[in-house]
Coordinates of C-alpha atoms and ligand atoms in Angstrom, one line a residue:
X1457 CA 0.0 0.0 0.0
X1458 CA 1.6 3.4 -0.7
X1459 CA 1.9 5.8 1.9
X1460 CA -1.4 7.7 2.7
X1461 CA -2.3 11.0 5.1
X1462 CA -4.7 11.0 7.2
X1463 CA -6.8 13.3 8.7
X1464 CA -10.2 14.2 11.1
X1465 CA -12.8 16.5 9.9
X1466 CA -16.4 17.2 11.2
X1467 CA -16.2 13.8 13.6
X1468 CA -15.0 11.9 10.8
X1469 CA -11.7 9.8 9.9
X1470 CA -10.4 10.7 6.3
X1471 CA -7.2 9.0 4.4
X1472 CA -6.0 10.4 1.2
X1473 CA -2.9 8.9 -1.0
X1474 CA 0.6 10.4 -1.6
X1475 CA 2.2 10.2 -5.1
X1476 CA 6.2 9.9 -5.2
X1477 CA 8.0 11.2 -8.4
X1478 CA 10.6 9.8 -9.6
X1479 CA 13.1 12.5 -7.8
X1480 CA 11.3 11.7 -4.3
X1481 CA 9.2 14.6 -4.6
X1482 CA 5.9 13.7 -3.2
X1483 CA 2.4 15.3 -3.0
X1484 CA -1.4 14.1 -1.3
X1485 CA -3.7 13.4 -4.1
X1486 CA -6.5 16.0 -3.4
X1487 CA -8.9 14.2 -6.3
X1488 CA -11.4 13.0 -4.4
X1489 CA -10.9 15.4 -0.7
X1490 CA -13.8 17.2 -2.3
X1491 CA -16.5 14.3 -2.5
X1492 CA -15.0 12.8 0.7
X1493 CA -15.3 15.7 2.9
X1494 CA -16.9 18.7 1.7
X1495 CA -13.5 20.2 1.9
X1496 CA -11.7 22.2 -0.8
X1497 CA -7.8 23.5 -0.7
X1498 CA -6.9 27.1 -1.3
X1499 CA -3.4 28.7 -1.8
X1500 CA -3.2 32.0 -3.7
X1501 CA -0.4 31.8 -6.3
X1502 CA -0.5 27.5 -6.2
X1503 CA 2.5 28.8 -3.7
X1504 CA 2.5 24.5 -2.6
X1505 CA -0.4 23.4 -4.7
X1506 CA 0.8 21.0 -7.6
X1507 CA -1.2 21.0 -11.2
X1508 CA -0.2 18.3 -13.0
X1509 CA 2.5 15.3 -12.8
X1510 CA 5.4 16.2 -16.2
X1511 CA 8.6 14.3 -17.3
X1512 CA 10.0 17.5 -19.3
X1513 CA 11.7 19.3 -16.8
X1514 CA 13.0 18.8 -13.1
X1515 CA 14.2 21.6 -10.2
X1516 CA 15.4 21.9 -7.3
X1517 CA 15.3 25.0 -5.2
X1518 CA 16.8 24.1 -2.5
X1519 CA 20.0 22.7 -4.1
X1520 CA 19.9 24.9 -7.2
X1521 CA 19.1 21.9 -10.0
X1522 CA 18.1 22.1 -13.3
X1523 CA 17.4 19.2 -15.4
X1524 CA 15.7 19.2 -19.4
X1525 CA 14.9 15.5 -19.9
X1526 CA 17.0 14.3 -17.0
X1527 CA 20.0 16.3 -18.2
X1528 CA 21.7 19.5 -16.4
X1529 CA 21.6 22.5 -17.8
X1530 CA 25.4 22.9 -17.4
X1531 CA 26.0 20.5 -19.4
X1532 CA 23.5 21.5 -22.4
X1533 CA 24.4 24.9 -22.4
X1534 CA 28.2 23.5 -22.5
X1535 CA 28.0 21.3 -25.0
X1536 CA 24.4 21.5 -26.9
X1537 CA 23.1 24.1 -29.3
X1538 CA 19.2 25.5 -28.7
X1539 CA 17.3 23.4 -32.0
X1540 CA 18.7 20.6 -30.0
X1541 CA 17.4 21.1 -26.8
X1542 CA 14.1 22.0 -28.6
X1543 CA 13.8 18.3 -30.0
X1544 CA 15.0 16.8 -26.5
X1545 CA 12.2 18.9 -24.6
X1546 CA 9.9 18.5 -27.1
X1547 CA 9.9 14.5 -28.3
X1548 CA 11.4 13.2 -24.7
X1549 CA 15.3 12.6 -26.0
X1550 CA 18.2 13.8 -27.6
X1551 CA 18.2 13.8 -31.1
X1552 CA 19.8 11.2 -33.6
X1553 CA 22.0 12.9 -36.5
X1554 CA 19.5 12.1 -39.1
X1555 CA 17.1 13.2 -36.2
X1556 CA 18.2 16.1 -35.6
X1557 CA 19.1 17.2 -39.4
X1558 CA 15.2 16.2 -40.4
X1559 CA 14.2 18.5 -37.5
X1560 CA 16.5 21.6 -38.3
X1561 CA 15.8 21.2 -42.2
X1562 CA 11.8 21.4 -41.7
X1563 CA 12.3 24.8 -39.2
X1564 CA 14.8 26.3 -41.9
X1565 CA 12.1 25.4 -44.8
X1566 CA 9.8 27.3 -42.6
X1567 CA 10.6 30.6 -41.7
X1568 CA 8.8 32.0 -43.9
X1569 CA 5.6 34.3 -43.5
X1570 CA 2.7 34.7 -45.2
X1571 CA 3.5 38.6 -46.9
X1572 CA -0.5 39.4 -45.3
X1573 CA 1.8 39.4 -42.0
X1574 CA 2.9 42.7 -43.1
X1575 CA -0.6 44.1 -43.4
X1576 CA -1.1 43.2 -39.7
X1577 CA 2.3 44.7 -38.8
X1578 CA 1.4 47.8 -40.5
X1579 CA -1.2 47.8 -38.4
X1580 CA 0.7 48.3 -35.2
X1581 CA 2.0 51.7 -34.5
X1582 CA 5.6 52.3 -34.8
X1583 CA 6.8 52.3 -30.5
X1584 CA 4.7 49.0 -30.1
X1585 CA 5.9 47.1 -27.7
X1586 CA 7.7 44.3 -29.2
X1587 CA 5.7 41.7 -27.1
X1588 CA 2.1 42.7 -28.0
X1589 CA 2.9 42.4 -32.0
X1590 CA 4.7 39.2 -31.4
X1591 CA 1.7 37.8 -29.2
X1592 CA -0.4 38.8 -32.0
X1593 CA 1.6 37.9 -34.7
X1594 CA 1.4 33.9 -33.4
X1595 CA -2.3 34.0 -32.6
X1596 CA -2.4 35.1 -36.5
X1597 CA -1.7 31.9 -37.4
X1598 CA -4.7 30.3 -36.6
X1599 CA -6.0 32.5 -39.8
X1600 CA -3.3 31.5 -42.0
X1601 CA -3.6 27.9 -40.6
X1602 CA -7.6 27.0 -39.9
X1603 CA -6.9 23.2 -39.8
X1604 CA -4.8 24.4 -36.4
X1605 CA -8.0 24.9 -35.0
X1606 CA -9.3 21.0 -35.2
X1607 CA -8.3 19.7 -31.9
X1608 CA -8.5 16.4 -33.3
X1609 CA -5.8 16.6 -35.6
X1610 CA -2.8 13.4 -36.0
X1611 CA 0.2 13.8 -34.6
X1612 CA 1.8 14.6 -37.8
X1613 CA -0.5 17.8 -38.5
X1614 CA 0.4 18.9 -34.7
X1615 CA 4.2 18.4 -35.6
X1616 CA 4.0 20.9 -38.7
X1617 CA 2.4 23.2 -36.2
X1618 CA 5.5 22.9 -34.0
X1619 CA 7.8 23.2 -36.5
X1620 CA 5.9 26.4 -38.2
X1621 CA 6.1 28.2 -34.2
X1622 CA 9.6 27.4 -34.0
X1623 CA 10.7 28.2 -37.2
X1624 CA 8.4 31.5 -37.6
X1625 CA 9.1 32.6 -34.1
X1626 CA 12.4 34.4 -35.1
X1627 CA 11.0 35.6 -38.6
X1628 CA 7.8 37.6 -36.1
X1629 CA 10.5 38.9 -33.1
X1630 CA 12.4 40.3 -35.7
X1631 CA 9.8 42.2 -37.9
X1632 CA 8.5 43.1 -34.4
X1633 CA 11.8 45.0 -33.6
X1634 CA 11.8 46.6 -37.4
X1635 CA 8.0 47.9 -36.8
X1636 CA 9.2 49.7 -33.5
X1637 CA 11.7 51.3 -35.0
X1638 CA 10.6 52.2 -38.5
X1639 CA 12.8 50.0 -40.7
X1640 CA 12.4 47.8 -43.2
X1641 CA 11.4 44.0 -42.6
X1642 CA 14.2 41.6 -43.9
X1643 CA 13.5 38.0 -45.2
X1644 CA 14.8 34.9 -43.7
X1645 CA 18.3 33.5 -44.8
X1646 CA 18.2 29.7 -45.0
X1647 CA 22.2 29.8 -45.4
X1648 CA 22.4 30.5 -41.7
X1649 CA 21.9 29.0 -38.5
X1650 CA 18.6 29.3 -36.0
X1651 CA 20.7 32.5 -34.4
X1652 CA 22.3 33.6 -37.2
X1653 CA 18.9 34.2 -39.0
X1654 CA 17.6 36.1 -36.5
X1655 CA 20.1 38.3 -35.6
X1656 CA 20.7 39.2 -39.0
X1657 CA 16.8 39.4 -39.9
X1658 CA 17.1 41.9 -37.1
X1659 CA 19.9 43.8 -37.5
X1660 CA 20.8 44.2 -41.3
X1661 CA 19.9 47.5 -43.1
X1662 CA 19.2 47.7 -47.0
X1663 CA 22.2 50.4 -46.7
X1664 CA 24.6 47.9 -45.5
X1665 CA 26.4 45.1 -45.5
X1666 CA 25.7 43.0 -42.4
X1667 CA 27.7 40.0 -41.0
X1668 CA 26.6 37.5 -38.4
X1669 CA 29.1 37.6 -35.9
X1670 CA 29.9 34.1 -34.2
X1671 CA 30.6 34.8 -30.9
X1672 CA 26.7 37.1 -30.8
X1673 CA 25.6 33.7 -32.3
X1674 CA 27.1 31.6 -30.3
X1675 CA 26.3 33.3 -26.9
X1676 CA 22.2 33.7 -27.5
X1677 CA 22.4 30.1 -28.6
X1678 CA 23.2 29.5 -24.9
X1679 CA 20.8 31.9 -23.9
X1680 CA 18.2 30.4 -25.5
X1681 CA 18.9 27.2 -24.0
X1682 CA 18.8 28.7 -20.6
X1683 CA 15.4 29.9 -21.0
X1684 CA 13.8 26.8 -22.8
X1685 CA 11.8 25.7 -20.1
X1686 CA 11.0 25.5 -16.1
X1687 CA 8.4 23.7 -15.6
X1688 CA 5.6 25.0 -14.2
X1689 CA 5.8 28.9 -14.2
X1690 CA 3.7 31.6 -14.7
X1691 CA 3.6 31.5 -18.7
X1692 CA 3.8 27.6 -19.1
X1693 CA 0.6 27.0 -16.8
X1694 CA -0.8 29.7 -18.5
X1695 CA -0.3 28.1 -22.0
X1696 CA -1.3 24.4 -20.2
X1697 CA -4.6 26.2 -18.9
X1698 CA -5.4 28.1 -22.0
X1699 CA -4.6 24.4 -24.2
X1700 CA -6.8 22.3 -22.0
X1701 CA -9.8 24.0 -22.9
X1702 CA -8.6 22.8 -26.6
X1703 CA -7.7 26.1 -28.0
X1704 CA -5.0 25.6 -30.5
X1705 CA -1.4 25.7 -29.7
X1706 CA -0.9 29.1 -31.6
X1707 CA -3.5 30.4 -29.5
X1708 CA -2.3 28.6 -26.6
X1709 CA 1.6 30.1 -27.0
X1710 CA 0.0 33.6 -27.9
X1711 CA -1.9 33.7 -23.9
X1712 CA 1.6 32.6 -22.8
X1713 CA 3.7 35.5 -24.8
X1714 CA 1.7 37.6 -22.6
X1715 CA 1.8 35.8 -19.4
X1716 CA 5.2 36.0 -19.3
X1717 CA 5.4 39.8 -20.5
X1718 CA 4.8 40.8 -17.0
X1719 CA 7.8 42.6 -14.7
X1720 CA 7.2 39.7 -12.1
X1721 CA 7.6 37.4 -14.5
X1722 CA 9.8 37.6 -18.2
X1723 CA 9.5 40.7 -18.2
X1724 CA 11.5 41.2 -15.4
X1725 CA 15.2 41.2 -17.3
X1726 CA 14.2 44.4 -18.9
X1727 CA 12.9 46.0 -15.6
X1728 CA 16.6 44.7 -14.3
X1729 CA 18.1 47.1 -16.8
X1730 CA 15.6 49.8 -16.1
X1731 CA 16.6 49.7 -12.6
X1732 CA 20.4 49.4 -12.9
X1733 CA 20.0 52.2 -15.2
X1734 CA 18.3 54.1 -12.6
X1735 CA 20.6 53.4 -9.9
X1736 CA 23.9 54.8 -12.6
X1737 CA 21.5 57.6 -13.0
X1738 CA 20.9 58.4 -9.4
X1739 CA 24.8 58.2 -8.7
X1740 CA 25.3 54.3 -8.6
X1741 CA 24.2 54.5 -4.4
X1742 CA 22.9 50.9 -4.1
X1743 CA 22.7 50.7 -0.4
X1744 CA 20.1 53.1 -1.5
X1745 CA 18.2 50.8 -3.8
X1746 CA 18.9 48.1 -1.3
X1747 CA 16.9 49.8 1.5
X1748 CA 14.1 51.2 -0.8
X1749 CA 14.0 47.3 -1.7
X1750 CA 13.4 46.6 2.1
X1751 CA 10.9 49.4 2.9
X1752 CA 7.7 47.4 2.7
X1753 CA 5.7 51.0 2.2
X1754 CA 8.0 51.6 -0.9
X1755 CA 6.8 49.7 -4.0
X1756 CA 10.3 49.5 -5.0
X1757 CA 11.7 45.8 -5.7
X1758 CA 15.2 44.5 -6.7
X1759 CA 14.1 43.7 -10.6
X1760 CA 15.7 39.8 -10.7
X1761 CA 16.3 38.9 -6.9
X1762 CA 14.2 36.4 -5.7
X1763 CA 12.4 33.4 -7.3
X1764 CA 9.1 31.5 -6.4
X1765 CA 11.1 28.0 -6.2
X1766 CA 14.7 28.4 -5.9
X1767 CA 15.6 29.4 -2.5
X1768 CA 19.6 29.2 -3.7
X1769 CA 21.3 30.2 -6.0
X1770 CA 19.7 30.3 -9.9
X1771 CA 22.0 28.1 -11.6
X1772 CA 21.1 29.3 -14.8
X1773 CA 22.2 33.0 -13.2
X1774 CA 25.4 31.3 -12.6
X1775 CA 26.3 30.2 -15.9
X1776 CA 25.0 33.7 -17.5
X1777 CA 26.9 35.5 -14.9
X1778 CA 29.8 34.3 -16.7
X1779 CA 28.9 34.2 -19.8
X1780 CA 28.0 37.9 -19.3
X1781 CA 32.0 38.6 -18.1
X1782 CA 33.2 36.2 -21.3
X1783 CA 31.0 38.1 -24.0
X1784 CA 32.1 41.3 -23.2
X1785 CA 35.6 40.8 -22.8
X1786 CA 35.2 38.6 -26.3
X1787 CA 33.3 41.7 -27.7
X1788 CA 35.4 44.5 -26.2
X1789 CA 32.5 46.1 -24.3
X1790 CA 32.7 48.1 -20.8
X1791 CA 29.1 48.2 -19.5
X1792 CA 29.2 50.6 -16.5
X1793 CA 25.8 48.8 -15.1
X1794 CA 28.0 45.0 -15.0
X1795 CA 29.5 46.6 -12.3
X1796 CA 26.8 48.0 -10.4
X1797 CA 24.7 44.7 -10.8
X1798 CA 27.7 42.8 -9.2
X1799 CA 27.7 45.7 -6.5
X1800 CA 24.1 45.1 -5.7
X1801 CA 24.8 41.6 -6.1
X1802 CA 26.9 41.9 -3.3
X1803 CA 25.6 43.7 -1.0
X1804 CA 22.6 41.9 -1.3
X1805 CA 23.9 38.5 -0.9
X1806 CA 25.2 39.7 2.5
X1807 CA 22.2 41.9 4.1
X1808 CA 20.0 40.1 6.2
X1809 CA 17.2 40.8 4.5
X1810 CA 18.1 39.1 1.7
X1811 CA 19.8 36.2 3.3
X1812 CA 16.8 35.3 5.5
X1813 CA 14.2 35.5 2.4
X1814 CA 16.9 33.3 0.3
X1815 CA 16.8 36.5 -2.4
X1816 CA 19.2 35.4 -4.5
X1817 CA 20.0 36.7 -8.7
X1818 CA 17.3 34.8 -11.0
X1819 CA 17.8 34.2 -14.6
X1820 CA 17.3 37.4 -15.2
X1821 CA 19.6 39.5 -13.3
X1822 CA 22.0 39.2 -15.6
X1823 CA 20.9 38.2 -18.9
X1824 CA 20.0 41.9 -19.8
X1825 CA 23.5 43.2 -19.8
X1826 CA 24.2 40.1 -22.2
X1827 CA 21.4 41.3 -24.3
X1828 CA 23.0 44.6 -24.0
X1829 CA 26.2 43.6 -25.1
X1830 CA 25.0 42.0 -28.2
X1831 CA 23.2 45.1 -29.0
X1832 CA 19.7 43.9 -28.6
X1833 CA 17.8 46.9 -27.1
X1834 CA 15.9 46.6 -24.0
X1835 CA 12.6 45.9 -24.6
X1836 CA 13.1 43.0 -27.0
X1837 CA 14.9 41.3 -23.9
X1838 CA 11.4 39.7 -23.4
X1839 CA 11.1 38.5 -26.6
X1840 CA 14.2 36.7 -26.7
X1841 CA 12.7 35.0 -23.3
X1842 CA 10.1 34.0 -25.6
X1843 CA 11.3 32.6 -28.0
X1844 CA 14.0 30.5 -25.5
X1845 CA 11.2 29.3 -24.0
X1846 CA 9.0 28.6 -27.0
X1847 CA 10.2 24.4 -26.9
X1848 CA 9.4 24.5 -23.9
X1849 CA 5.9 26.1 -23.7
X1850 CA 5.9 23.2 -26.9
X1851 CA 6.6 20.7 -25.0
X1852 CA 4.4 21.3 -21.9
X1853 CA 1.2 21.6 -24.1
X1854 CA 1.9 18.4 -25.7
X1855 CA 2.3 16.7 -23.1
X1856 CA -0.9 18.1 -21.4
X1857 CA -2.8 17.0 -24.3
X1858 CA -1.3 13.8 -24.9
X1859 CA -2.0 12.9 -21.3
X1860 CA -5.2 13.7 -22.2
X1861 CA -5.8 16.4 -18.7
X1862 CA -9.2 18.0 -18.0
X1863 CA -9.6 21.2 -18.9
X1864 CA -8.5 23.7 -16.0
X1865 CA -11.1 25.1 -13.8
X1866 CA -9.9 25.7 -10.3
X1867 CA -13.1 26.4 -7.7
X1868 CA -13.0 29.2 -4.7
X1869 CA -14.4 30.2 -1.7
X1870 CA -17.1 32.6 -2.2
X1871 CA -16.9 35.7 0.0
X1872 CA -19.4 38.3 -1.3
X1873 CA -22.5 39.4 -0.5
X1874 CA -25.4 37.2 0.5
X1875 CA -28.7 36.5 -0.4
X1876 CA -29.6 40.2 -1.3
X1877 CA -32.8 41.3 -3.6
X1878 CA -33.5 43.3 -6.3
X1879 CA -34.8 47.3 -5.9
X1880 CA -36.1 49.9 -8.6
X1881 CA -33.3 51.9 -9.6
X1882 CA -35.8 55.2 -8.0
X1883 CA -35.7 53.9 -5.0
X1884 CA -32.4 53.2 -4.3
X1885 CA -30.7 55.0 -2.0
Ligands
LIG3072 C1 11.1 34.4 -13.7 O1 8.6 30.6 -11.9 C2 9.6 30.6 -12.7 O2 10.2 29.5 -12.9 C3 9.9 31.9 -13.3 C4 11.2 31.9 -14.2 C5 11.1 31.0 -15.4 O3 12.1 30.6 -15.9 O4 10.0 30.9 -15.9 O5 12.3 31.5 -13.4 C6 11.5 33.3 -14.7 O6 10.0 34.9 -13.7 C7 12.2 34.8 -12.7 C8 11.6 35.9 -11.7 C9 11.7 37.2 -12.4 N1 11.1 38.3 -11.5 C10 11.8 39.2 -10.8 O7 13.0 39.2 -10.8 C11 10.9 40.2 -10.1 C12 11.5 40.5 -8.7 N2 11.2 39.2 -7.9 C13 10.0 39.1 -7.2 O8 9.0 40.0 -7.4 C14 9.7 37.8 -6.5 O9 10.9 37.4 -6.0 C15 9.1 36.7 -7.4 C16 7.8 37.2 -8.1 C17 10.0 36.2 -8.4 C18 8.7 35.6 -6.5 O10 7.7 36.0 -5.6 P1 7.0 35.1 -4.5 O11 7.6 33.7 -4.6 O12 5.6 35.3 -4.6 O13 7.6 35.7 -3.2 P2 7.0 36.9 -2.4 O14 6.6 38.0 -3.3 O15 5.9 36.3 -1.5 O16 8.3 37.3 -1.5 C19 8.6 36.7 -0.3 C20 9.3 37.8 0.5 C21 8.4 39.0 0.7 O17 8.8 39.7 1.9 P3 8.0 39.4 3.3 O18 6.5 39.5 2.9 O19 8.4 38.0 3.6 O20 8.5 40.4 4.2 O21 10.5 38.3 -0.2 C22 10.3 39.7 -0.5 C23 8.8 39.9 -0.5 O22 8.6 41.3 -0.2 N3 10.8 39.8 -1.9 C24 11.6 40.8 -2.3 C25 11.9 40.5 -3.7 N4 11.4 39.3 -4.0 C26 10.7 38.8 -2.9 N5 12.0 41.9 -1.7 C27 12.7 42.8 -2.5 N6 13.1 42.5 -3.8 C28 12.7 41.4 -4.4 N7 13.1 41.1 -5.6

């Protein structure tokens, strides 16, 4: 018999099971609490309440571990490259060559848009924040694509749907960036790499010549890897939720695009530059920052300090931390806000404050003065979140669906008004 709780309630003797993972993590299987006893659960923020049971991606936050498929993410961002942590996240394990060369030939085949894309671009007011068009721009796809729509489809028809988000993804973040700023779209280049593409369907003007450069390459590659999934956050249960009603993946990833926009959320590494910026600003004083940070009647927060599960140290914030020292010494650039963040850092890691609320850097403390560095202005930051963590959102939905999961409706406890009756509008008070 597996290990049960029990429990008295109202008189009566109650026993409900406990699942075990298969990293010891367990949990008390609430399914049937509800007919047994009356008795819901509530917990704002699911701060200890577990949705679903997932084999994509394991963390601890106590010890700092992060594991895609059962593999560390020090050792994929060492030695993997992002369309290969895509295909482990997203069909369970890594890649054979021919695998892997199938899977990278159909995205490069598809980066292409429909040209009606630029008629909704158009649409969008030069200034638009980069997330909203992209959001927009992958819902847009369920027009382009109706089929997407059948929830019934075969696995192959969902499968060109994957490959069409991962392989669009960069062709929409780019044009995104070109709307905000008033330049030309440019096309993809099937000669390059998954990075390459973007970077230089971002950055190349019809003036001049433009040339990929291997180390920028190279170092969002990692990036992206860092970012493609962790488990069940904000955005993925958001693109779980929005997929168990059946909505199609497009629309699914679209709600999660904007889930993770948020400054509590993805949107926090441009908030982390925002804030570094306005600590240079104000003289670089972060013992400043640091007690406006503390003063619970200041709305101020240290933008990339804390984390809802890791209670240690981020290790994807590790391995970007250096990254972050080895791209701009590779690339030559002094960012005067590196050194503040590792000031704040600092001090932060050894105030009390901190220390007792295990505050430590999150993934995106320092990945926006990477960004920086490879000249990626601020408020794309986000988007390049998204699109690192478009396997994974992948992944999650397909496993929800394949799993076949209810749709999501959580219940509450009503606390409103009671039994009140209606009155003429005249003779109210
Ligand atoms: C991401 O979930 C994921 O996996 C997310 C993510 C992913 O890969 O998908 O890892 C990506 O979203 C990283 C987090 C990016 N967000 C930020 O950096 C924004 C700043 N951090 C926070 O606002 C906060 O830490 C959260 C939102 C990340 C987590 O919040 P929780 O778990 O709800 O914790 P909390 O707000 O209840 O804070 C606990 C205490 C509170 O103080 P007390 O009530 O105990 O006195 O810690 C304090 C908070 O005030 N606190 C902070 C703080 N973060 C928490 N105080 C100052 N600065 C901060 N950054």
């Amino acid at each position: 018999m597996s290990e049960t709780v029990k429990f008295s309630y109202g008189g009566k003797d109650f026993e409900l099971p406990i699942i075990e993972g298969t990293e010891n993590e367990k949990a008390i299987d609430i399914a049937k609490l509800r007919a047994q006893t009356g008795l819901i659960t509530i917990d704002p923020g699911f701060k200890n309440t577990g949705s679903t049971t997932s084999s994509i991606t394991f963390l601890d936050g106590e010890l700092g571990i992060l594991r895609y498929r059962g593999y560390n993410i020090e050792e994929l961002a060492e030695k993997s490259t992002f369309l290969e942590v895509a295909y482990l996240l997203i069909y369970g394990d890594l890649p054979t060559q021919h695998q892997y060369e199938k899977f990278t030939r159909e995205i490069t085949t598809h980066t292409l848009v429909h040209e009606d894309i630029k008629k909704i671009l158009e649409g969008f007011p030069s200034n638009s924040h980069p997330m909203g068009v992209l959001s927009s721009l992958i819902c847009s796809l369920t027009a382009f694509y109706p089929e997407s729509l059948d929830p019934n489809r075969n696995e192959d028809a969902v499968n060109l749907s994957i490959v069409r988000l991962l392989a669009k993804m960069p062709t929409f973040a780019a044009w995104a960036f070109k709307n905000e700023v008033g330049h030309p779209v440019n096309y993809p280049d099937n000669s390059l790499d998954y990075c390459s593409n973007f970077l230089k369907m971002m950055f190349a003007l019809p003036a001049e010549k433009y040339d990929v450069d291997p180390i920028v390459a190279k170092a969002l590659d990692q990036l992206l890897i860092l970012h493609a999934d962790h488990e069940q956050n904000c955005s993925t249960s958001t693109v779980r939720i929005v997929g168990s009603s059946q909505a199609s993946i497009f629309a699914s990833i679209s709600a999660g695009i904007n889930a993770l926009w948020g400054p509590l959320h993805g949107g926090a590494n441009q908030a982390v530059i925002e804030m570094l910026e306005q600590i240079k600003a104000d003289g670089g004083d972060t013992k400043k920052f640091l007690d406006k940070a503390k003063d619970k009647n200041d709305p101020f927060r240290l933008m990339g300090f804390g984390h809802r599960v890791y209670k240690n140290f981020d290790p994807r914030a590790k391995i970007i931390k250096k990254a972050a020292d080895d791209v701009l010494l590779k690339l030559g650039v002094k960012d005067p806000v590196l050194e503040i963040a590792k000031e704040l850092e600092y001090a932060a890691l050894n105030d009390q404050y901190f220390v007792e609320r295990n505050l430590y850097p999150n993934v995106d403390f320092y990945s926006g003065i990477i960004y920086r560095a490879l000249g990626i202005p601020t408020d794309m930051f986000t988007v390049l979140f998204a699109m690192g963590r478009l396997p994974g959102w992948i992944a999650q939905w397909k496993e929800m669906r394949h799993n076949g999961e209810p749709i999501g409706r959580p219940r509450q406890i009503y606390t409103g008004a009671v039994d009140k009756h209606y009155v003429s509008m005249n003779k109210r008070g």
